[in-house]
Amino acid sequence: MKTIKIVVLFLPLLLLACWIMYMQNQVTTGRPVELPITGYDPRNLLSGHYLAYTIDWDRADCSQFEKGICPRRAFSRAVRFYVPENYASALDARLRQNNGRFSVIYSYHKNRRPIAKQLLIDGQDWKKVIVK
Amino acid sequence: MSQQETSAPQNPVPNVLIGIILLGVFCVLLGFGSIIAANWDMIPHYVKTGGGLLLLCVSLNAAFYFESHQNKTCKEVALFAAFWLIGGNIALIQQVYHLSISFTQGSLIWAICATPLLFFTKLTVMPILCTLLYVIGLLHILKQFRALLDWMLENYSLVAAVFFLLYLIGHIIRNHLRFANFLRTVGFVGMFGVLLIGDTADVQIVGFTLNILFLSMLSSANNQHDQPRFFNLLMIFVALRCVLAFWTAYSNLLSTGVALMLFGTAILAVATVIYYQKERFCALFEIGSLDDLIKSVQEKGKNNENN
């Protein structure tokens, strides 16, 4: 009875730990793919402290994927990038001015949800560009 | 001096005031947490996620320890902390891995993860909060019926009034039909669900103030009918409503934190003024002396025990 109690009580911890391990595995073992992005809504590019965007499939290099076909559906729900608050306004201004070529590096597994890893501006990590 | 006189509280604080003080403390603490959150991008991801899980582990361990040592109050506090830490961990994972999880989806995940805790709590607060999360989570499924949902959110005051009516009907017929309790629960959860999420997309100060006033009036009304548990629960909803409004009104954590701390301090100041000017406060609302009110409630409690 005591063991069952412990298992049930610690179930939330187990669930969350498994989720984190799954996500970390996805990030480390996935194939990196780079996709260009544009603002989702020009009036609300930075919703809170994350960047809401859409992938610019017209400019995307589909040769990164199998058979050269872009899996648009798989990326339809991976369109958010969290940014530290200190840099949010600078990034927002840059996006509004359309200053630079924005792209996101994803960790991609076939048949799994891709995970955004890095935001790039003109091929450089966004923090380096914004801090400059 | 008799034993009865010595054991009587010298300067008892009424439930309303305790509720207001707790609300203020809650806002100040949350504001403090928000300010820390605004400045923690220097911490590596694995430390953040590890730290979140560690805190949850500590609170669950504490809950188990106090459960086995039959310390009910500490156990409930630890479980309540674990409940909020689960929500915090979900938000953290979402942030660290840049997941596109909506508010309704997040609520559903939170409710599912927190459900095992319900087997251990003896209080009604956590089951009702969890039900509320499930209701909000169900909106994620209801999104398929977009037009109906949009109409409900646009006219949230009307929908809340309908739910309140259901609650009221259930309350009136509670002694005649068993079905009444179900009606009350649906009305209660539905009303607060709608009031909580009704205008989060576009906070208007009038709507927010009306919501808070409405909830506070309900809280105070229930307190007068000697239902401290229900009063405490309603105060939690008031606190949640404040937090949601501030989160949606301010786009960054730092200003949210500062605003919440100021708001909490203002509430504490009001509570202090009420406490020191309680006679004037009573005269203003024509409820007689607070001490008389407390005595009458205590007598009522004694009579109930004797019956």
mmCIF file with all atom_site columns, C-alpha atoms in Angstrom, chain A residues 21-65:
data_model
loop_
_atom_site.group_PDB
_atom_site.id
_atom_site.type_symbol
_atom_site.label_atom_id
_atom_site.label_alt_id
_atom_site.label_comp_id
_atom_site.label_asym_id
_atom_site.label_entity_id
_atom_site.label_seq_id
_atom_site.pdbx_PDB_ins_code
_atom_site.Cartn_x
_atom_site.Cartn_y
_atom_site.Cartn_z
_atom_site.occupancy
_atom_site.B_iso_or_equiv
_atom_site.pdbx_formal_charge
_atom_site.auth_seq_id
_atom_site.auth_comp_id
_atom_site.auth_asym_id
_atom_site.auth_atom_id
_atom_site.pdbx_PDB_model_num
ATOM 1  C CA . MET A 1 21 ? 14.088 13.612 -21.313 1.00 0.00 ? 21 MET A CA 1
ATOM 2  C CA . TYR A 1 22 ? 12.049 13.101 -24.482 1.00 0.00 ? 22 TYR A CA 1
ATOM 3  C CA . MET A 1 23 ? 12.486 16.745 -25.501 1.00 0.00 ? 23 MET A CA 1
ATOM 4  C CA . GLN A 1 24 ? 16.210 16.692 -24.733 1.00 0.00 ? 24 GLN A CA 1
ATOM 5  C CA . ASN A 1 25 ? 16.628 13.502 -26.748 1.00 0.00 ? 25 ASN A CA 1
ATOM 6  C CA . GLN A 1 26 ? 14.742 15.144 -29.606 1.00 0.00 ? 26 GLN A CA 1
ATOM 7  C CA . VAL A 1 27 ? 17.033 18.188 -29.488 1.00 0.00 ? 27 VAL A CA 1
ATOM 8  C CA . THR A 1 28 ? 20.309 16.265 -29.311 1.00 0.00 ? 28 THR A CA 1
ATOM 9  C CA . THR A 1 29 ? 19.551 13.484 -31.812 1.00 0.00 ? 29 THR A CA 1
ATOM 10 C CA . GLY A 1 30 ? 17.515 15.436 -34.360 1.00 0.00 ? 30 GLY A CA 1
ATOM 11 C CA . ARG A 1 31 ? 18.912 16.577 -37.725 1.00 0.00 ? 31 ARG A CA 1
ATOM 12 C CA . PRO A 1 32 ? 19.480 20.370 -37.843 1.00 0.00 ? 32 PRO A CA 1
ATOM 13 C CA . VAL A 1 33 ? 17.515 22.133 -40.595 1.00 0.00 ? 33 VAL A CA 1
ATOM 14 C CA . GLU A 1 34 ? 17.460 25.876 -41.250 1.00 0.00 ? 34 GLU A CA 1
ATOM 15 C CA . LEU A 1 35 ? 14.258 27.586 -42.373 1.00 0.00 ? 35 LEU A CA 1
ATOM 16 C CA . PRO A 1 36 ? 13.623 31.268 -43.160 1.00 0.00 ? 36 PRO A CA 1
ATOM 17 C CA . ILE A 1 37 ? 10.883 32.995 -41.158 1.00 0.00 ? 37 ILE A CA 1
ATOM 18 C CA . THR A 1 38 ? 8.659  36.076 -41.310 1.00 0.00 ? 38 THR A CA 1
ATOM 19 C CA . GLY A 1 39 ? 6.536  37.793 -38.656 1.00 0.00 ? 39 GLY A CA 1
ATOM 20 C CA . TYR A 1 40 ? 3.149  36.177 -38.122 1.00 0.00 ? 40 TYR A CA 1
ATOM 21 C CA . ASP A 1 41 ? 1.326  39.419 -37.457 1.00 0.00 ? 41 ASP A CA 1
ATOM 22 C CA . PRO A 1 42 ? 3.047  42.744 -38.186 1.00 0.00 ? 42 PRO A CA 1
ATOM 23 C CA . ARG A 1 43 ? 1.239  44.426 -35.281 1.00 0.00 ? 43 ARG A CA 1
ATOM 24 C CA . ASN A 1 44 ? 2.113  41.755 -32.758 1.00 0.00 ? 44 ASN A CA 1
ATOM 25 C CA . LEU A 1 45 ? 5.437  40.193 -33.615 1.00 0.00 ? 45 LEU A CA 1
ATOM 26 C CA . LEU A 1 46 ? 6.491  39.710 -30.052 1.00 0.00 ? 46 LEU A CA 1
ATOM 27 C CA . SER A 1 47 ? 3.608  38.242 -28.128 1.00 0.00 ? 47 SER A CA 1
ATOM 28 C CA . GLY A 1 48 ? 4.696  38.587 -24.499 1.00 0.00 ? 48 GLY A CA 1
ATOM 29 C CA . HIS A 1 49 ? 8.264  37.334 -24.540 1.00 0.00 ? 49 HIS A CA 1
ATOM 30 C CA . TYR A 1 50 ? 8.153  34.974 -27.440 1.00 0.00 ? 50 TYR A CA 1
ATOM 31 C CA . LEU A 1 51 ? 8.421  35.531 -31.126 1.00 0.00 ? 51 LEU A CA 1
ATOM 32 C CA . ALA A 1 52 ? 5.394  34.272 -33.090 1.00 0.00 ? 52 ALA A CA 1
ATOM 33 C CA . TYR A 1 53 ? 6.316  33.712 -36.716 1.00 0.00 ? 53 TYR A CA 1
ATOM 34 C CA . THR A 1 54 ? 5.488  31.790 -39.856 1.00 0.00 ? 54 THR A CA 1
ATOM 35 C CA . ILE A 1 55 ? 7.928  29.862 -42.000 1.00 0.00 ? 55 ILE A CA 1
ATOM 36 C CA . ASP A 1 56 ? 8.601  31.437 -45.367 1.00 0.00 ? 56 ASP A CA 1
ATOM 37 C CA . TRP A 1 57 ? 8.267  28.279 -47.459 1.00 0.00 ? 57 TRP A CA 1
ATOM 38 C CA . ASP A 1 58 ? 8.851  30.184 -50.708 1.00 0.00 ? 58 ASP A CA 1
ATOM 39 C CA . ARG A 1 59 ? 12.425 30.884 -49.637 1.00 0.00 ? 59 ARG A CA 1
ATOM 40 C CA . ALA A 1 60 ? 12.997 27.576 -47.825 1.00 0.00 ? 60 ALA A CA 1
ATOM 41 C CA . ASP A 1 61 ? 15.619 25.122 -49.026 1.00 0.00 ? 61 ASP A CA 1
ATOM 42 C CA . CYS A 1 62 ? 13.641 21.898 -49.366 1.00 0.00 ? 62 CYS A CA 1
ATOM 43 C CA . SER A 1 63 ? 16.714 19.879 -50.338 1.00 0.00 ? 63 SER A CA 1
ATOM 44 C CA . GLN A 1 64 ? 17.407 19.573 -46.590 1.00 0.00 ? 64 GLN A CA 1
ATOM 45 C CA . PHE A 1 65 ? 14.517 17.106 -46.375 1.00 0.00 ? 65 PHE A CA 1
#
